Coordinates of C-alpha atoms in Angstrom, one line a residue:
X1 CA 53.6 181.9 133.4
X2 CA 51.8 185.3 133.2
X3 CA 48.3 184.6 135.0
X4 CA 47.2 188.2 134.8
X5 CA 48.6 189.1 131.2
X6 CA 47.4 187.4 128.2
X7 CA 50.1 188.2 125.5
X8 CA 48.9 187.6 122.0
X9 CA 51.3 186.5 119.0
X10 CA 52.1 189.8 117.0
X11 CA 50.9 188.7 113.8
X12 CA 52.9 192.2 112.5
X13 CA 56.2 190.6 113.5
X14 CA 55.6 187.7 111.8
X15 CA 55.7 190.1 108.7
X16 CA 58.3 191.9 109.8
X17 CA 60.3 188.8 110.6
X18 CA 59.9 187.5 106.8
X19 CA 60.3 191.0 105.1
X20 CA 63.6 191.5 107.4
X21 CA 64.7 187.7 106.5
X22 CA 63.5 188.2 102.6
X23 CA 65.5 191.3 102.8
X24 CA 68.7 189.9 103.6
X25 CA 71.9 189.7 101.1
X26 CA 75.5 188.8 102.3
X27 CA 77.0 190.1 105.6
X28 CA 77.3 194.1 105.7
X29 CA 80.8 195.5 106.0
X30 CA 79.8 198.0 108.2
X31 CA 77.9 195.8 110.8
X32 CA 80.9 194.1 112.9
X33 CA 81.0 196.6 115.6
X34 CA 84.3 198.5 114.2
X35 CA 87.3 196.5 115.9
X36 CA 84.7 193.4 116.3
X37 CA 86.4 193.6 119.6
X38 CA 85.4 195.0 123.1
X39 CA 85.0 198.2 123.0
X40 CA 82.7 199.2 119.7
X41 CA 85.2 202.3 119.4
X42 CA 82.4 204.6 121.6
X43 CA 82.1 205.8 125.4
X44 CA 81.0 203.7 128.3
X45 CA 77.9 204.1 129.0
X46 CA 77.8 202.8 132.6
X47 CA 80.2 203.2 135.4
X48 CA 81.7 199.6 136.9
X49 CA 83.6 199.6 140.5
X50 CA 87.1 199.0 140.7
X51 CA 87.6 195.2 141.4
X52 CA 91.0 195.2 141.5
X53 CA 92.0 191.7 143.5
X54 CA 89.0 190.4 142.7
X55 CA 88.0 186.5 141.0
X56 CA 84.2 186.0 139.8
X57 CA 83.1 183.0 138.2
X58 CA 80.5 182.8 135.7
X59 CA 78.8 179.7 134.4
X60 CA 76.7 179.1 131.9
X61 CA 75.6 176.6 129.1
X62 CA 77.8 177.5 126.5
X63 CA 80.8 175.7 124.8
X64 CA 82.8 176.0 121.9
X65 CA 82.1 179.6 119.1
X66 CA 79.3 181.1 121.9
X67 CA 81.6 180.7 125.0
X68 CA 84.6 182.3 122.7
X69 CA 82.1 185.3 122.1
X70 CA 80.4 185.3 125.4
X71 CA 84.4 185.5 126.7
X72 CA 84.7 188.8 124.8
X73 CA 82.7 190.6 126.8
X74 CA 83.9 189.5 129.7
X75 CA 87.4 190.6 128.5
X76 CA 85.8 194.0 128.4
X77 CA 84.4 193.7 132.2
X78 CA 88.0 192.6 133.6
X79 CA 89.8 195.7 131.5
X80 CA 87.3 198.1 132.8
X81 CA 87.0 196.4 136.4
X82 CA 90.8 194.9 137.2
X83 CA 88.7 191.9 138.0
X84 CA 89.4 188.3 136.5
X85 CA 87.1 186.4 135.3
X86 CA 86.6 182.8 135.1
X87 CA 84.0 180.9 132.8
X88 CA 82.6 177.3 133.9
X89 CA 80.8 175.7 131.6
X90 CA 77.7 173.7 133.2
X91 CA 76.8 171.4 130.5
X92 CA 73.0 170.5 129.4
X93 CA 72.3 169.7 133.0
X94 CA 72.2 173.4 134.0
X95 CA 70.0 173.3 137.3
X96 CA 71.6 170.3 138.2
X97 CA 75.3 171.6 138.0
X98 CA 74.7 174.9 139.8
X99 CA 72.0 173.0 142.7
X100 CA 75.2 170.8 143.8
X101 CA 77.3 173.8 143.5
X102 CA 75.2 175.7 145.8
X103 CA 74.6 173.1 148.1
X104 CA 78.2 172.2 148.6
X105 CA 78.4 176.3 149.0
X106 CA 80.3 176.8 146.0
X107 CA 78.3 178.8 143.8
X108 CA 79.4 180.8 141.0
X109 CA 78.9 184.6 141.5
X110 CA 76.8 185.1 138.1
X111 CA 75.4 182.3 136.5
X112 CA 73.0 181.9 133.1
X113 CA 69.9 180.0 133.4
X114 CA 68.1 179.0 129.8
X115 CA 65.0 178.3 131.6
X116 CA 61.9 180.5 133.4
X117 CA 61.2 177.7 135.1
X118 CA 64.4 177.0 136.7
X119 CA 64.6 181.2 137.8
X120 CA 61.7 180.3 139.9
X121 CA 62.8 177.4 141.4
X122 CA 66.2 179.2 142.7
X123 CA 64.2 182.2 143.7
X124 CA 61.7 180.0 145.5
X125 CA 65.0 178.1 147.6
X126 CA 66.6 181.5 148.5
X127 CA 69.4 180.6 146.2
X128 CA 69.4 184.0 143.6
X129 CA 70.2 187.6 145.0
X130 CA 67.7 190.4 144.4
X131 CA 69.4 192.8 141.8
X132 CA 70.7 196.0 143.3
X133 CA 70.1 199.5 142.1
X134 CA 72.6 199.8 139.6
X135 CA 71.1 196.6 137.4
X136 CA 67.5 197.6 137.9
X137 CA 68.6 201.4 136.7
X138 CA 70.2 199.2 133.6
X139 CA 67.3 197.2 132.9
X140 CA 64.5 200.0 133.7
X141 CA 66.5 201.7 131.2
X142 CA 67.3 198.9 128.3
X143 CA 64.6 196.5 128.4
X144 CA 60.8 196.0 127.9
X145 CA 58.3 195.1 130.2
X146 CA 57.4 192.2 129.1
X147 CA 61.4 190.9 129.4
X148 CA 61.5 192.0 132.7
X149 CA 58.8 190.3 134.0
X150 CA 60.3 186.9 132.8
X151 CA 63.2 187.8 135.0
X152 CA 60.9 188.5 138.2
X153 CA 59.2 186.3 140.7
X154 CA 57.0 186.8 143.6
X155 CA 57.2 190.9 142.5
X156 CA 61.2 190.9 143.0
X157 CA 63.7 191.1 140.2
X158 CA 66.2 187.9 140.2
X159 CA 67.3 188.0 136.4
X160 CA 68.4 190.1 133.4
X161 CA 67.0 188.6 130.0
X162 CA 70.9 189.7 128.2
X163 CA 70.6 187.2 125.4
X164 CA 67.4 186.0 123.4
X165 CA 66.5 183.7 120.6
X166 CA 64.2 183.7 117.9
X167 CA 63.2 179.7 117.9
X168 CA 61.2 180.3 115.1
X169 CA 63.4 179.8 112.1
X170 CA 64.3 177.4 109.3
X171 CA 67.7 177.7 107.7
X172 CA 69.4 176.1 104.6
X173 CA 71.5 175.7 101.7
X174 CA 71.3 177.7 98.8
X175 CA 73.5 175.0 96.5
X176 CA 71.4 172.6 97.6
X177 CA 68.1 174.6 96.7
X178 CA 69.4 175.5 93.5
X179 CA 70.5 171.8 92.8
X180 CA 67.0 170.5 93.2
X181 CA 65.8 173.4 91.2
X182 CA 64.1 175.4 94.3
X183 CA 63.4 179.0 93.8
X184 CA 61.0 179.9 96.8
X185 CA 61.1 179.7 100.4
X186 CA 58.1 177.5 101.7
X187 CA 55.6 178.7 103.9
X188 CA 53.3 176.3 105.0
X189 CA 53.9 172.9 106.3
X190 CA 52.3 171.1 103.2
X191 CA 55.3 173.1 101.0
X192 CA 57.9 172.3 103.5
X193 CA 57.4 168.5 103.2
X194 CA 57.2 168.8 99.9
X195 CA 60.4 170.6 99.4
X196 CA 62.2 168.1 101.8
X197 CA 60.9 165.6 99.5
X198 CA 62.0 167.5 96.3
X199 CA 65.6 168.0 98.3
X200 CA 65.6 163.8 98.8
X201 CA 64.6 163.5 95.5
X202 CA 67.5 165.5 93.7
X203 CA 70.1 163.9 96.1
X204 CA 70.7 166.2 99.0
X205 CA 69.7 165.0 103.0
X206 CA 66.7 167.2 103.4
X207 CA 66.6 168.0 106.7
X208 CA 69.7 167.9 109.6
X209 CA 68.1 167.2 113.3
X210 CA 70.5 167.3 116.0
X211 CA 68.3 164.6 118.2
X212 CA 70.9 164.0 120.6
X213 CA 69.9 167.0 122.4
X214 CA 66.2 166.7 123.7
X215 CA 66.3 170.7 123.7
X216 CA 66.2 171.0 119.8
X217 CA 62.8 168.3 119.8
X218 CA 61.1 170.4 122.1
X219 CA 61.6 173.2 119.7
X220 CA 60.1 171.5 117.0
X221 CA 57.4 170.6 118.7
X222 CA 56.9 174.4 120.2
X223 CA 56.4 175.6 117.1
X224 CA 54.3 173.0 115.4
X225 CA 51.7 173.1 118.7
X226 CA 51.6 177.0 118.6
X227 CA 50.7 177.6 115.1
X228 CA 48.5 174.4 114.6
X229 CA 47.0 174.8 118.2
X230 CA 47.0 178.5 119.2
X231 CA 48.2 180.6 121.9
X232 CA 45.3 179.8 124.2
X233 CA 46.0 176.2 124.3
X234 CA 50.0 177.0 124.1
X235 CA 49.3 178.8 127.6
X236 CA 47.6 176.2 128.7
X237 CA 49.6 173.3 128.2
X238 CA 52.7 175.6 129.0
X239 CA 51.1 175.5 132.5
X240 CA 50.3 172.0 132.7
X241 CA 46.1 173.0 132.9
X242 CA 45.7 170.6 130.0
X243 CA 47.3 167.3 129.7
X244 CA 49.6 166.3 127.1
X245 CA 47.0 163.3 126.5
X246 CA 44.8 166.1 124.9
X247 CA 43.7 166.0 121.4
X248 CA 45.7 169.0 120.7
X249 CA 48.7 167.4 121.3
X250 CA 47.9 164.5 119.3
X251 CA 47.4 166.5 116.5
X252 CA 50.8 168.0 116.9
X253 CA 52.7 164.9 117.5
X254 CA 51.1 163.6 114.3
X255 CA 52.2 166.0 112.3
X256 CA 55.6 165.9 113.5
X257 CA 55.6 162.4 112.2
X258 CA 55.1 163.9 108.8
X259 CA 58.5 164.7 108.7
X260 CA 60.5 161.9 111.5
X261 CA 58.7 159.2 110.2
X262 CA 60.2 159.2 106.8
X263 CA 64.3 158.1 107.2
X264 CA 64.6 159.5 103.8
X265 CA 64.1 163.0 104.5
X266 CA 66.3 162.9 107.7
X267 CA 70.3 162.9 107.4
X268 CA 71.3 159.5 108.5
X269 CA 68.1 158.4 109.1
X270 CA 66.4 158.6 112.6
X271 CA 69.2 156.7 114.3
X272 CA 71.4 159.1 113.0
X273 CA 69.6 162.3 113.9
X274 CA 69.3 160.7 117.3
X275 CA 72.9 160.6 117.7
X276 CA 73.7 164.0 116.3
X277 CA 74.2 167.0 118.7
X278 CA 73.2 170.5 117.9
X279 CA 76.7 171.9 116.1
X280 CA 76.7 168.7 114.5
X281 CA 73.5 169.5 112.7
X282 CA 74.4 172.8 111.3
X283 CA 77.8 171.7 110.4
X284 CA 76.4 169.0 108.2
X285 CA 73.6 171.4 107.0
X286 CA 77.1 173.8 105.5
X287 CA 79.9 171.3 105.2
X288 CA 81.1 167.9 104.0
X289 CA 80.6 166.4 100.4
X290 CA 77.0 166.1 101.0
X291 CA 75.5 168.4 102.8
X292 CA 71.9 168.6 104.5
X293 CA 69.9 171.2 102.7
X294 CA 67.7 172.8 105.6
X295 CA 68.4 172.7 109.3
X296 CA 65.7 174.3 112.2
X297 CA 67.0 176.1 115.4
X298 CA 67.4 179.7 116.5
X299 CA 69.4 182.6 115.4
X300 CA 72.1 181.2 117.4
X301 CA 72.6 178.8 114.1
X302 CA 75.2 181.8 112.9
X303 CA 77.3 181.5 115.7
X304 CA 78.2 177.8 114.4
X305 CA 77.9 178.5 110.7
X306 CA 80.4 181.4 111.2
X307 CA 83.0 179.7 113.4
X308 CA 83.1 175.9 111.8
X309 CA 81.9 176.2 108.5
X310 CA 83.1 178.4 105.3
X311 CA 79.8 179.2 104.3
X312 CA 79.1 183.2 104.2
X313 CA 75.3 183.8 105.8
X314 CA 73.2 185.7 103.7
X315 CA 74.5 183.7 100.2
X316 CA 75.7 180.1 101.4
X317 CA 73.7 179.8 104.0
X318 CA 69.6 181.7 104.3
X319 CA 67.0 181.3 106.8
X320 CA 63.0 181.3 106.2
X321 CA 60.4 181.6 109.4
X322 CA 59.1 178.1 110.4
X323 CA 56.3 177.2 108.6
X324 CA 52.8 177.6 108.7
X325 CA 50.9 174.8 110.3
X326 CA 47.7 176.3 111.2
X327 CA 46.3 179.9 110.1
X328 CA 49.4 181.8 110.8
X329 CA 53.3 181.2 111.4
X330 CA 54.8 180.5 114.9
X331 CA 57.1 182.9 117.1
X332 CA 58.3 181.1 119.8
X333 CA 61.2 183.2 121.6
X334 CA 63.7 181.9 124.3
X335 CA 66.5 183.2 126.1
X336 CA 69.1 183.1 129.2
X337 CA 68.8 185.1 131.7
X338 CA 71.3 186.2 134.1
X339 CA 71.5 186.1 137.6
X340 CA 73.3 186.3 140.6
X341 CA 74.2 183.6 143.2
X342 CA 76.2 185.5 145.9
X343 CA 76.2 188.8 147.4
X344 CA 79.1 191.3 146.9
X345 CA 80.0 194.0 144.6
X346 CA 81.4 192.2 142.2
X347 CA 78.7 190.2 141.3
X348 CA 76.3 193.3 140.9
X349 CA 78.9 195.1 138.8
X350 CA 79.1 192.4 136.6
X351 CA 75.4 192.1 136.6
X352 CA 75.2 196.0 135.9
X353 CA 77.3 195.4 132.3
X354 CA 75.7 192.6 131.6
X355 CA 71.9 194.7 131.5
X356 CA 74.1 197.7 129.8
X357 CA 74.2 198.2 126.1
X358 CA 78.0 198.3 126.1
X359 CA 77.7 194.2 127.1
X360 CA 75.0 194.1 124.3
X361 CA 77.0 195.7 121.3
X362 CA 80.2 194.2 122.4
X363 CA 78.6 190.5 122.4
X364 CA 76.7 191.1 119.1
X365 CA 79.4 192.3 117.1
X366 CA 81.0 188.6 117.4
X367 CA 77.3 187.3 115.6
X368 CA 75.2 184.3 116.3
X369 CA 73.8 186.5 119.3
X370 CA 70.7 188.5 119.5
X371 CA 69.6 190.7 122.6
X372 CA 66.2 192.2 123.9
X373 CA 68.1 195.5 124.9
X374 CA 65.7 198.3 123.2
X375 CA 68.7 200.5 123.7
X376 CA 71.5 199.1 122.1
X377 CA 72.8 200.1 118.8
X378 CA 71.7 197.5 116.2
X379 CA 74.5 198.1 114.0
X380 CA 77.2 196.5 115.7
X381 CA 75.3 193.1 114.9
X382 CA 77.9 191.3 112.8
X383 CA 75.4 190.6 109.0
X384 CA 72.2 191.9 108.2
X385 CA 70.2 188.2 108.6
X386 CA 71.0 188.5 112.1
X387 CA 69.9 192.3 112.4
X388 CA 66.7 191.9 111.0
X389 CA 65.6 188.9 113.5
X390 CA 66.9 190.7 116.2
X391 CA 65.1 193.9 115.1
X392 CA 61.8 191.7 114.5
X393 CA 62.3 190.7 118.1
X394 CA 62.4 194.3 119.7
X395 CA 59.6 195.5 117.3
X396 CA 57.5 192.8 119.1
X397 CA 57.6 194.8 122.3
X398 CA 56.0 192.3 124.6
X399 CA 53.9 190.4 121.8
X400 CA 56.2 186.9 121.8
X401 CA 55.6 183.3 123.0
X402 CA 57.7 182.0 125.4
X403 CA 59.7 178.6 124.8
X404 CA 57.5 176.1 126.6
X405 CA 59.6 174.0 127.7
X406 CA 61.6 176.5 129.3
X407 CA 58.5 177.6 131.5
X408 CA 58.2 173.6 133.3
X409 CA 60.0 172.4 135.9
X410 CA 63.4 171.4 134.9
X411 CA 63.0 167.7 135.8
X412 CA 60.2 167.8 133.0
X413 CA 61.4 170.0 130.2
X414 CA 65.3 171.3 130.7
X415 CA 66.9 167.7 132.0
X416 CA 69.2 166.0 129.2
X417 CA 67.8 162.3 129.6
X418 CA 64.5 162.7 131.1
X419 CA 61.4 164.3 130.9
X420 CA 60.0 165.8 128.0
X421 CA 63.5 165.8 126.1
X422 CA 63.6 162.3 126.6
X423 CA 60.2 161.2 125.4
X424 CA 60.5 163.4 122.2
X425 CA 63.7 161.6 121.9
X426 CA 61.4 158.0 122.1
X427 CA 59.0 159.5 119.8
X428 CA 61.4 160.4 117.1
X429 CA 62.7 157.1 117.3
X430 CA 59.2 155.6 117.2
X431 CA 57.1 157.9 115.5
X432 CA 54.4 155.7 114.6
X433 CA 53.1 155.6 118.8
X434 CA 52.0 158.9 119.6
X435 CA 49.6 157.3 122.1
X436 CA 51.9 156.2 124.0
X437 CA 54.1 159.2 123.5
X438 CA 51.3 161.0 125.2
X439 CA 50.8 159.0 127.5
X440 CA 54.6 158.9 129.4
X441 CA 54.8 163.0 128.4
X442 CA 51.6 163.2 130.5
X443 CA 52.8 160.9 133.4
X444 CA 56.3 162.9 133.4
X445 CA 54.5 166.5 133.6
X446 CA 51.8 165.5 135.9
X447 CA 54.9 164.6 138.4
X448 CA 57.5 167.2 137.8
X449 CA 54.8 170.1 138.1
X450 CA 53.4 168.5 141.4
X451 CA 56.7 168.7 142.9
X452 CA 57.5 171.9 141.5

C-alpha cells in the first residue's frame, strides 16, 4: 500500500497498549464529554456555512448503538449548519451499495468507506471529490502523516481517516474468569488456548466468534499472520506479491485451527459461530444465563457492550492485547474513512466537521469510538479502557499495520459472501483442509487483484 515507506510495528505501543489496558478500572465520571451530548460544553473550533434549505445524505456501514452515536454528531452539524441530514445505512456490501448508487446518479453526498482498497477504486473511476481547502486545513491540522496518506491516492487527498480501530484486542468476562479460577490475562497463544480450555473446563463457552460476518475471520487471521509471520511478509501478502499458497500462510491457518477446530471451546460449536453476527458475539460474551467468557474484535466492542448489555466496562467486562504468536504481539489498526461523492458546499462543510475535533469529541463522548485526530481532547472519551487504546493509537504516530483485508480489492477481502470472507468462512467450518483453504484464497486473490 505504501511502496516507498516501510512502516515498522512500534514495539513501544505494544507496551503502552497493555500498561494503558492493565491500567484500566471502571468508567471515569469525568470522561463522558459533560452533557455526553453535542456540544462538549466548549467553543467551535471551525466555522461551517449556513445550509439553510439544504438535504445531505450520508451512508455508511453502521446500524444499530454506532449509527445512534454516529447520529449525534450529525445532530450537531444540522444545529450549527440549518442543514438536515439523512443517514443510509449500506449494509456489509459497502462498495457495492454506493457503485449502483452512483451509477444510477444517486450518490450520497458523504459516504464512509471501511476499506483502502475500495478509496482507490472510487478515486481510480472519478467517483470521489478532491477535498477542498477547508478539510485539508482540518486534517493538516488534526491528523498524522501517516493517516493522511491512507486517505490519498495518486498524490490527491480523497478521504478523512475520522474513525479508527484497534483490531488488536481480546475482551472478556471477569465472572467467568473468576469462576474458572483465572487470575492473569494471557499473553501468548500457548496461554490463551489454554485458558479457553480451562474456561470449557469450569463450564463457561470459551470463546464467542461472530462467523457470520466474513469481516471478523479476516481479523483473526490478521493478527495471527502478523505476529507469527512478521511485517515483511504482512506487506507482502497485503499486496498480493506472495501467494496465499505460501508456507507462511499455512502456518497461520494451522494455527488458527488450534482454536476452530475444537467445537468445545467455541459457543455453539462451529455451526453456531458460523451463524452468529458480530453484536451477537459480544452480546453472548456479557449476557444470557451462560455467557461466553472472551470475545476478539476492536475497541468498537464497547459500543455494543454499553448499549445491549448491563455489563459496566472496566469491571464486567476487560480487554487484553491479542496474543503473542510469534516474538512479539500484533497491532493491526483499521478504520473508515470519509469521503465525498458530489460536489457542492454542503458536502465539503460536512467533510470540514467531520476532520475537526469538535466531530471527534462529540462522537467519542457516546464510547465504543476511537479517532486518529492528534488534536482532540482525550477526555471526552466516555471510560478509561477506551482512552487508553485510543491514546496507544496516537502515541503510535505512523508505526501501525494496516487491516489487510481492507487494502485488497473489495471483490477479494470486503464482499459479504465471497472472497476471502467467504473462504475463512469454509475454513472455519472445515478446519482440518487448510490446503485447500489456500488453495481457493489463492485463486480468489490472484483474480480480484488482476482486475483491480
Amino acid at each position: 500500500m505504501r511502496s516507498k515507506r516501510t512502516i515498522r510495528i512500534a514495539m513501544a505501543t505494544v507496551g503502552a497498549l497493555a500498561l494503558a489496558l492493565t491500567g484500566c478500572g471502571g468508567d471515569d465520571d469525568n470522561g463522558d464529554g459533560g452533557d455526553n451530548g453535542t456540544d462538549n460544553g466548549s467553543a467551535s473550533t471551525v466555522q461551517l456555512p449556513k445550509l439553510d434549505g439544504q438535504t445531505l445524505e450520508v451512508a455508511a456501514v453502521w446500524t444499530g448503538p454506532e449509527q445512534d452515536n454516529f447520529t449525534k454528531v450529525l445532530d450537531e452539524f444540522e444545529k450549527r449548519t440549518g442543514a438536515k441530514v439523512n443517514f443510509v445505512p449500506t449494509g456489509n456490501n459497502t462498495s457495492t451499495f454506493l457503485g449502483t448508487k452512483i451509477e444510477g446518479g444517486q450518490p450520497p453526498d458523504v459516504a464512509f468507506l471501511p476499506q483502502v482498497g475500495v478509496l482507490h477504486q472510487f478515486a481510480e473511476k472519478g467517483w470521489v471529490k478532491p477535498l477542498g481547502p477547508e478539510v485539508q486545513e482540518q486534517l493538516d491540522k488534526n491528523f498524522s502523516t501517516g493517516w493522511k496518506e491512507l486517505g490519498a491516492y495518486e498524490g490527491k487527498q480523497y478521504g478523512v481517516y475520522v474513525k479508527a480501530a484497534n483490531k488488536s484486542l481480546i475482551w472478556y468476562n471477569t465472572a467467568a474468569f473468576e469462576a474458572a479460577g483465572i487470575s492473569g490475562e494471557p499473553k501468548t497463544w500457548k496461554e490463551f488456548i489454554e485458558t479457553a480450555q480451562t474456561l470449557s473446563d469450569a463450564g463457561s463457552p470459551a470463546v464467542s466468534i461472530g462467523g457470520a460476518d466474513g469481516w471478523t475471520l479476516t481479523d483473526w487471521f490478521e493478527n495471527v499472520y502478523l505476529s507469527q509471520a512478521g511485517p515483511e511478509k504482512y506487506d507482502q501478502l497485503a499486496k498480493h506479491e506472495i501467494k496465499w499458497t505460501d508456507p507462511s500462510v499455512k502456518d497461520a491457518l494451522t494455527t488458527l485451527a488450534e482454536l476452530w477446530g475444537k467445537d468445545e471451546l467455541i459457543a455453539g460449536g462451529r455451526s453456531g459461530a458460523l451463524q452468529t453476527e458480530f453484536p451477537k458475539s459480544v452480546t453472548q460474551t456479557f449476557s444470557g444465563d451462560t455467557p461466553a467468557a472472551m470475545v476478539f474484535e476492536g475497541d468498537f466492542v464497547t459500543a455494543n457492550i454499553n448499549a445491549d448489555t448491563d455489563a459496566k466496562v472496566g469491571t464486567d467486562a476487560k480487554v487484553f492485547p491479542f496474543p503473542a504468536v510469534g516474538d512479539e504481539p500484533p497491532v493491526v489498526s483499521g478504520g473508515d474513512v470519509a469521503v465525498a461523492l458530489k460536489d457542492g458546499e454542503g458536502a465539503q462543510a460536512l467533510m470540514t466537521f467531520l476532520a475537526s475535533t469538535d466531530a471527534a469529541e462529540i462522537w467519542a463522548a457516546q464510547g465504543g469510538f476511537i479517532s486518529p485526530n492528534k488534536e482532540m481532547d482525550q477526555g471526552t472519551y466516555k471510560d478509561d479502557v477506551t482512552r487508553g487504546i485510543a491514546e496507544a493509537l496516537i502515541a503510535a504516530g505512523d508505526d501501525f499495520r494496516f487491516d489487510m483485508s481492507d487494502q485488497a480489492p473489495a471483490a477479494f477481502g470486503g464482499t459479504q459472501g465471497v472472497g476471502e470472507w467467504k473462504r475463512l468462512q469454509d475454513f472455519l467450518k472445515n478446519p482440518s483442509d487448510v490446503a485447500g483453504a489456500q488453495q481457493q484464497l489463492e485463486a480468489d486473490a490472484a483474480k480480484a487483484y488482476k482486475t483491480g
